[in-house]
Coordinates of C-alpha atoms in Angstrom, one line a residue:
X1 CA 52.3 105.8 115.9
X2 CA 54.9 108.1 114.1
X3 CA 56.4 108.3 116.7
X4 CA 57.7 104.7 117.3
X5 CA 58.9 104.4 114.0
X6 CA 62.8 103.4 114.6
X7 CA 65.1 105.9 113.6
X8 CA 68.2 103.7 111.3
X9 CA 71.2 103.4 112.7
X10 CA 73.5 104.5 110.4
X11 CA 73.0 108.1 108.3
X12 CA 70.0 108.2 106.3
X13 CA 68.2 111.0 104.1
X14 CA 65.7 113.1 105.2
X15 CA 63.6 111.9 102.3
X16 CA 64.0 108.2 103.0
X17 CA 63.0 109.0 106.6
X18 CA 59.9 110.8 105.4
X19 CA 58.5 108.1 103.3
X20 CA 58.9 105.8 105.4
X21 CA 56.5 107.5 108.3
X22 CA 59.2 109.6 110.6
X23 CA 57.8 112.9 111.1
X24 CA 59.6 116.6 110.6
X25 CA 59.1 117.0 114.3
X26 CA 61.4 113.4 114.9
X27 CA 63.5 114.5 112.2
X28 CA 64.5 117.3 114.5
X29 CA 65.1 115.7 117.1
X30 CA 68.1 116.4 119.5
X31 CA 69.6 112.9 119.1
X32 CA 70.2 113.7 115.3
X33 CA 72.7 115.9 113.5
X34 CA 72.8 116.8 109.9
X35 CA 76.1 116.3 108.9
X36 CA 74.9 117.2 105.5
X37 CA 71.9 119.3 104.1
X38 CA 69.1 116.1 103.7
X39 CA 71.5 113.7 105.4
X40 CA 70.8 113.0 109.5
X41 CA 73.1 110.8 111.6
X42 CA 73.3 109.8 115.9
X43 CA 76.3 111.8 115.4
X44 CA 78.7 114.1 113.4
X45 CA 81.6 112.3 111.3
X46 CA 85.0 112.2 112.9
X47 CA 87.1 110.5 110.2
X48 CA 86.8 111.2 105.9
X49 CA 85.6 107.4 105.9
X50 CA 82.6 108.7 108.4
X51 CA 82.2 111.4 106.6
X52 CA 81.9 109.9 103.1
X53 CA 79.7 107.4 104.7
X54 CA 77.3 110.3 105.9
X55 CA 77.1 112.1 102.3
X56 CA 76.1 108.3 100.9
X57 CA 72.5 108.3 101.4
X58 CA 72.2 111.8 99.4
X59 CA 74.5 111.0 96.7
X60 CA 72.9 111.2 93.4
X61 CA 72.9 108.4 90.7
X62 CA 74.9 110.5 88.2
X63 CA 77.7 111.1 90.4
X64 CA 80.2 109.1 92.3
X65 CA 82.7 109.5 95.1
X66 CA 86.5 109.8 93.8
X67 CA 89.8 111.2 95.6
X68 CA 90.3 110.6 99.0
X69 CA 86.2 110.0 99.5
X70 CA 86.5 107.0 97.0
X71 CA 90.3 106.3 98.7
X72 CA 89.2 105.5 102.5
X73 CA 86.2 103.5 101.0
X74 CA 88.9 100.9 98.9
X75 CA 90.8 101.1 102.1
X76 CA 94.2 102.7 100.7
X77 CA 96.6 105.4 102.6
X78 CA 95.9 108.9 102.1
X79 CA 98.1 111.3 103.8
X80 CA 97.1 112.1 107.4
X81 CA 95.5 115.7 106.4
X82 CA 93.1 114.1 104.3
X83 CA 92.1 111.8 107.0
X84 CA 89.8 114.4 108.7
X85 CA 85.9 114.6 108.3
X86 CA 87.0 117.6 106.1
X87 CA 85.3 117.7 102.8
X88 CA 83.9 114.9 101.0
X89 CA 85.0 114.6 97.4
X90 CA 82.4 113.2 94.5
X91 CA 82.6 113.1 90.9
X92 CA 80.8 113.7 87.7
X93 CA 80.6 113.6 84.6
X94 CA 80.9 117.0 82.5
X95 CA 77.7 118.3 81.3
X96 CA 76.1 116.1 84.5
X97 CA 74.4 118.8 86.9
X98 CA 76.8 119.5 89.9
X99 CA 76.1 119.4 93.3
X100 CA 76.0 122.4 95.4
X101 CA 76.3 121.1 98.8
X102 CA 78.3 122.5 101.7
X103 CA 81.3 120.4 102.8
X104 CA 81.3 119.0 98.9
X105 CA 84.0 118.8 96.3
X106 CA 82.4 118.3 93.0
X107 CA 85.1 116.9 90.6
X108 CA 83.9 117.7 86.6
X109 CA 85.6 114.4 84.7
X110 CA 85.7 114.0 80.9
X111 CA 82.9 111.7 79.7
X112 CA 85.2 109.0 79.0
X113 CA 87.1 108.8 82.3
X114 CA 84.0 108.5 84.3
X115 CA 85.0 105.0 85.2
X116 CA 82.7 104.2 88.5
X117 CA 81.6 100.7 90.1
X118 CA 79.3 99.8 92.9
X119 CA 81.3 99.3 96.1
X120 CA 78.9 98.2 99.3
X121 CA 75.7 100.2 97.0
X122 CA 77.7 103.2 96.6
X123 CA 79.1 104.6 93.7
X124 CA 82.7 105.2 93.6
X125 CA 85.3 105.5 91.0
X126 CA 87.6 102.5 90.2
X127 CA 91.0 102.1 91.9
X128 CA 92.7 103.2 88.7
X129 CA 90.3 106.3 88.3
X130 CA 90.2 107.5 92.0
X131 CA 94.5 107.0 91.7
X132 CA 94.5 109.8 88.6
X133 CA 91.9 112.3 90.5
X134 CA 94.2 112.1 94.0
X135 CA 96.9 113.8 91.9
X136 CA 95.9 117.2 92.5
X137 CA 96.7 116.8 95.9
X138 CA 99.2 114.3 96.3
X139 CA 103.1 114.6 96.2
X140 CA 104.8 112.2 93.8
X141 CA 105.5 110.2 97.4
X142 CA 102.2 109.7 98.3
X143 CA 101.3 108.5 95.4
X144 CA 103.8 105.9 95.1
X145 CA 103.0 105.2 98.4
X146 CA 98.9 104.4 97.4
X147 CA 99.8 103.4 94.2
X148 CA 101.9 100.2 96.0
X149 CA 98.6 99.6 98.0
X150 CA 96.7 99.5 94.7
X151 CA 98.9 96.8 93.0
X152 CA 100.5 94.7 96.1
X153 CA 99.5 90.9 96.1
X154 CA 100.3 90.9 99.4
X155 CA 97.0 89.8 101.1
X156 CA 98.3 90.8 104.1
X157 CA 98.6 94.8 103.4
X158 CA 97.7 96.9 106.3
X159 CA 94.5 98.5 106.1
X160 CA 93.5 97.6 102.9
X161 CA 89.7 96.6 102.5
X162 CA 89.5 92.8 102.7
X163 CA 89.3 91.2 99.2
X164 CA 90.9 93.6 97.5
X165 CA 91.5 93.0 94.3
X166 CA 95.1 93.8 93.1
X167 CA 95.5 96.4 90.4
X168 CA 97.5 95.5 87.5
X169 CA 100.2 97.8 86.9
X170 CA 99.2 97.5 83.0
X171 CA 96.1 98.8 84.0
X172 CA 97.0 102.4 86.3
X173 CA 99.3 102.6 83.3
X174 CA 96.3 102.7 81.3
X175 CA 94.8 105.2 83.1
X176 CA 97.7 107.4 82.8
X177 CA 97.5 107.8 79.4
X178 CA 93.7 108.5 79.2
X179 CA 94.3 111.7 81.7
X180 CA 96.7 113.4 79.8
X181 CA 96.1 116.4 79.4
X182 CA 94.9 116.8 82.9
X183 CA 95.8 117.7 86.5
X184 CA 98.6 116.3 87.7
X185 CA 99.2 113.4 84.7
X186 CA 103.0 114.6 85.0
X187 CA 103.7 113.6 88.8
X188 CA 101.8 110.3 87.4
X189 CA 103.8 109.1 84.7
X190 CA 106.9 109.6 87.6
X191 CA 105.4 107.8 90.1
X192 CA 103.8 104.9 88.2
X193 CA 107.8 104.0 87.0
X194 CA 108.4 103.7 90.7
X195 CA 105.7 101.3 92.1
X196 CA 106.7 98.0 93.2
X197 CA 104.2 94.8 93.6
X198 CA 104.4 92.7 97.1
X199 CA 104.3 95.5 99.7
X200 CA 102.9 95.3 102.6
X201 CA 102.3 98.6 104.7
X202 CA 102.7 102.4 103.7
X203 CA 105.8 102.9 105.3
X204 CA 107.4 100.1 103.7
X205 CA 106.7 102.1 100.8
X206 CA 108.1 105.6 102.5
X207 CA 111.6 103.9 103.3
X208 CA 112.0 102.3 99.9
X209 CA 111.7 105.9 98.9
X210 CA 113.7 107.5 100.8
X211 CA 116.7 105.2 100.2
X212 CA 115.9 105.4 96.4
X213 CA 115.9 109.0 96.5
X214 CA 119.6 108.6 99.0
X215 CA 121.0 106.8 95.6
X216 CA 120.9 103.3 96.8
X217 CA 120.4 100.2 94.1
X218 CA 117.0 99.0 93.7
X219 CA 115.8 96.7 96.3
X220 CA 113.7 93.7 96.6
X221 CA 110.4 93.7 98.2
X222 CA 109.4 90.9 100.0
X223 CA 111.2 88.7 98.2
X224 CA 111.4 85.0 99.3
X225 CA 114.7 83.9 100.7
X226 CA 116.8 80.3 101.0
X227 CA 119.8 79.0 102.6
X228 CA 122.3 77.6 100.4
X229 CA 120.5 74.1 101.1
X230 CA 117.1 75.3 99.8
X231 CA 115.6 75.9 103.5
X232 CA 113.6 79.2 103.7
X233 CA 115.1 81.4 105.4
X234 CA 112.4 85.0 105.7
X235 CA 110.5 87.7 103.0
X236 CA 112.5 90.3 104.5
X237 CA 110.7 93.7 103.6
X238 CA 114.1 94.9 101.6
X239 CA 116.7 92.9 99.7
X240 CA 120.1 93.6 97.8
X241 CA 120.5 89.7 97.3
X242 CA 124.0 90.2 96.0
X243 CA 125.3 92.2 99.0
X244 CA 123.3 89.9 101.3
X245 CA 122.1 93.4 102.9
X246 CA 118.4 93.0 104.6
X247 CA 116.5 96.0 105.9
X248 CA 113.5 95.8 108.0
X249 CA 110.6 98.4 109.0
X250 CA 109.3 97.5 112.6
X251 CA 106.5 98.7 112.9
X252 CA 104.7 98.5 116.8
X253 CA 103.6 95.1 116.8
X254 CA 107.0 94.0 116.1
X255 CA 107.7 95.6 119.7
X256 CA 104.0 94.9 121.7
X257 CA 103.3 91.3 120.6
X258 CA 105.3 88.9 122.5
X259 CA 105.5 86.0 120.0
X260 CA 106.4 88.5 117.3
X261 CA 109.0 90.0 119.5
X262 CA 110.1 86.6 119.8
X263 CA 110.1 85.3 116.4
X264 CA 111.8 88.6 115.5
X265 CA 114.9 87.8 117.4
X266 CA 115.1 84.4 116.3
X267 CA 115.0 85.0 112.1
X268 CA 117.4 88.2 112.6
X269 CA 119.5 85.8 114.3
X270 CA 119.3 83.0 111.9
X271 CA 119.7 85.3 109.0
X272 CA 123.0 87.3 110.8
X273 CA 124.4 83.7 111.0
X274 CA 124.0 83.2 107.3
X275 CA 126.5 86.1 106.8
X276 CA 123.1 88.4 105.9
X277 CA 123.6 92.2 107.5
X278 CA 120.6 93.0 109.0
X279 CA 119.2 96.9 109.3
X280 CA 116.4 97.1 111.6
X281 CA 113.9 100.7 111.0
X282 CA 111.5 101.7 112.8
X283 CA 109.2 104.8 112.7
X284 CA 111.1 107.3 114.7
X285 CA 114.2 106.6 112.4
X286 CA 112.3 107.2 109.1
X287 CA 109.8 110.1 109.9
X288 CA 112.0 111.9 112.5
X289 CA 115.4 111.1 111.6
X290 CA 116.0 110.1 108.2
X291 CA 119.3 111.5 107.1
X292 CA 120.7 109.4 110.3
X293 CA 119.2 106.4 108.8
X294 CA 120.7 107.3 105.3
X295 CA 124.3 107.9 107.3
X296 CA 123.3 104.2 108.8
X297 CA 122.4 102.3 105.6
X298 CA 124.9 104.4 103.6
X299 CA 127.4 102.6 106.6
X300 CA 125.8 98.9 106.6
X301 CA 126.0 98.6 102.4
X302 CA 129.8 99.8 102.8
X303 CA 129.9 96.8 105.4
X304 CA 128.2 94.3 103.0
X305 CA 129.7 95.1 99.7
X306 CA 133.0 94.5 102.1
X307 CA 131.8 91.2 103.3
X308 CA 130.8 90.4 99.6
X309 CA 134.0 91.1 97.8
X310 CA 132.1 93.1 95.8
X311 CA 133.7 97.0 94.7
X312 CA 130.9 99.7 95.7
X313 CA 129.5 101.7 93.0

């Protein structure tokens, strides 16, 4: 009878699996890995999310998963070497008994920062929280870059886990201020001055980085935009409204889906007949080739401080 006991589909602990009738025998069983000492699965994890996932069923009620474990489960874009199965990341609180697991960073937090909420019955730390622990192995880019995830209205954001609930920037500022004192609080107060609401994708957030850091003028993000009669005109990703200088990340389904591709050709144009100048971006030019784009845009706000009458800075 033990025997036809289902196994669950997704990880489970050896201790739930006892107690509810599968033998040590079935436990054993080549089908099932243990991607974790307690923990069995169909298969090892391949991703951090799969990985965190794994280490749930285990996790104990006095800690709670934070960095990039508690990042991939709100949906928000750590950098690609954190993306691996790797190690999971948990918190807890000091004086809280620490696990000793293999494949486990235990993360001792003050008392008072242990800030943690239920997300899908796990315990994670809070967008705010998890933002202040992923300083220790962030640059100041990659955190601007998930801090813009964390506080963008935009419903739309790529990747983000649906229903999301914006951050308020009052709030990470918050947050700040109760880690000082600890690891990395300094690359935090730098990159909380540099977020920006309404983006829409991480590497809307790399270019306006890397033309802040080239010396350009702040930009607008996704800004709404109107003809002189009060039409709408596009949200273009970037704005200098005065200079009537648009830039634009295209991303691949700009290029794969045909009706995009389409609609793409048709608001550049409309938008290039209202005297706007138009710089299109896309991933080769940013990641592999950024001080040609600088040379480009440096070239294009030239142009549209020309067409503007306007005396560049």
């Amino acid at each position: 009878m033990t025997g036809r006991i289902p196994v669950p589909t997704g990880p489970f602990s050896v201790r739930q699996a006892r107690a509810a009738g599968l033998s040590s025998d079935r436990l054993r069983g080549g089908d099932l890995v243990s991607p974790f000492r307690g923990v069995r699965a169909a298969a090892e994890p391949d991703s951090a999310r799969a990985a965190t996932l794994a280490y749930a069923p285990r996790l104990a009620g006095t800690h709670a998963f934070t960095g990039p474990s508690a990042a991939v489960l709100w949906g928000l874009p750590i950098p690609a070497r954190s993306a691996g199965p790797g190690f999971v990341t948990i918190a807890v609180a000091k004086s809280r008994t620490r696990s000793v697991v293999r494949g486990v960073i235990t993360r001792e937090l003050k008392p008072e920062l242990f800030d943690v909420v239920e997300l899908d019955g796990t315990r994670v730390t809070t967008p705010a929280l998890t933002w202040c622990t992923l300083a220790r192995e962030c640059s100041l880019r990659e955190l601007v870059r998930i801090g813009d995830a964390m506080i963008s209205t935009n419903d739309a954001y790529v990747g983000r886990r649906p229903g999301f609930v914006p951050v308020p920037v009052a709030d990470l500022l918050a947050a700040v201020r109760r880690w000082k004192g600890c690891v990395g609080v300094g690359k935090l107060r730098l990159a909380v001055e540099l977020l920006r609401p309404g983006v829409a994708s991480p590497p809307e957030s790399d270019l306006r980085m890397v033309l802040d850091d080239a010396g350009f003028p702040d930009f607008e993000v996704n800004a709404d935009l109107w003809d002189d009669d009060g039409t709408f005109l596009a949200r273009p990703d970037l704005l200098l409204r005065e200079l009537r200088l648009i830039v634009e990340y295209e991303g691949d389904g700009h290029r794969t889906d045909q009706q995009q591709f389409r609609k793409d050709i048709t608001r550049i144009a409309r938008l290039e007949s209202e005297n706007y100048t138009v710089v299109r971006v896309t991933a080769d030019d940013l990641y592999r080739a950024p001080d040609a784009l600088r040379t480009r845009m440096w070239k294009a706000f030239d142009l549209a401080t020309l067409r503007s009458g306007l005396e560049s800075a």
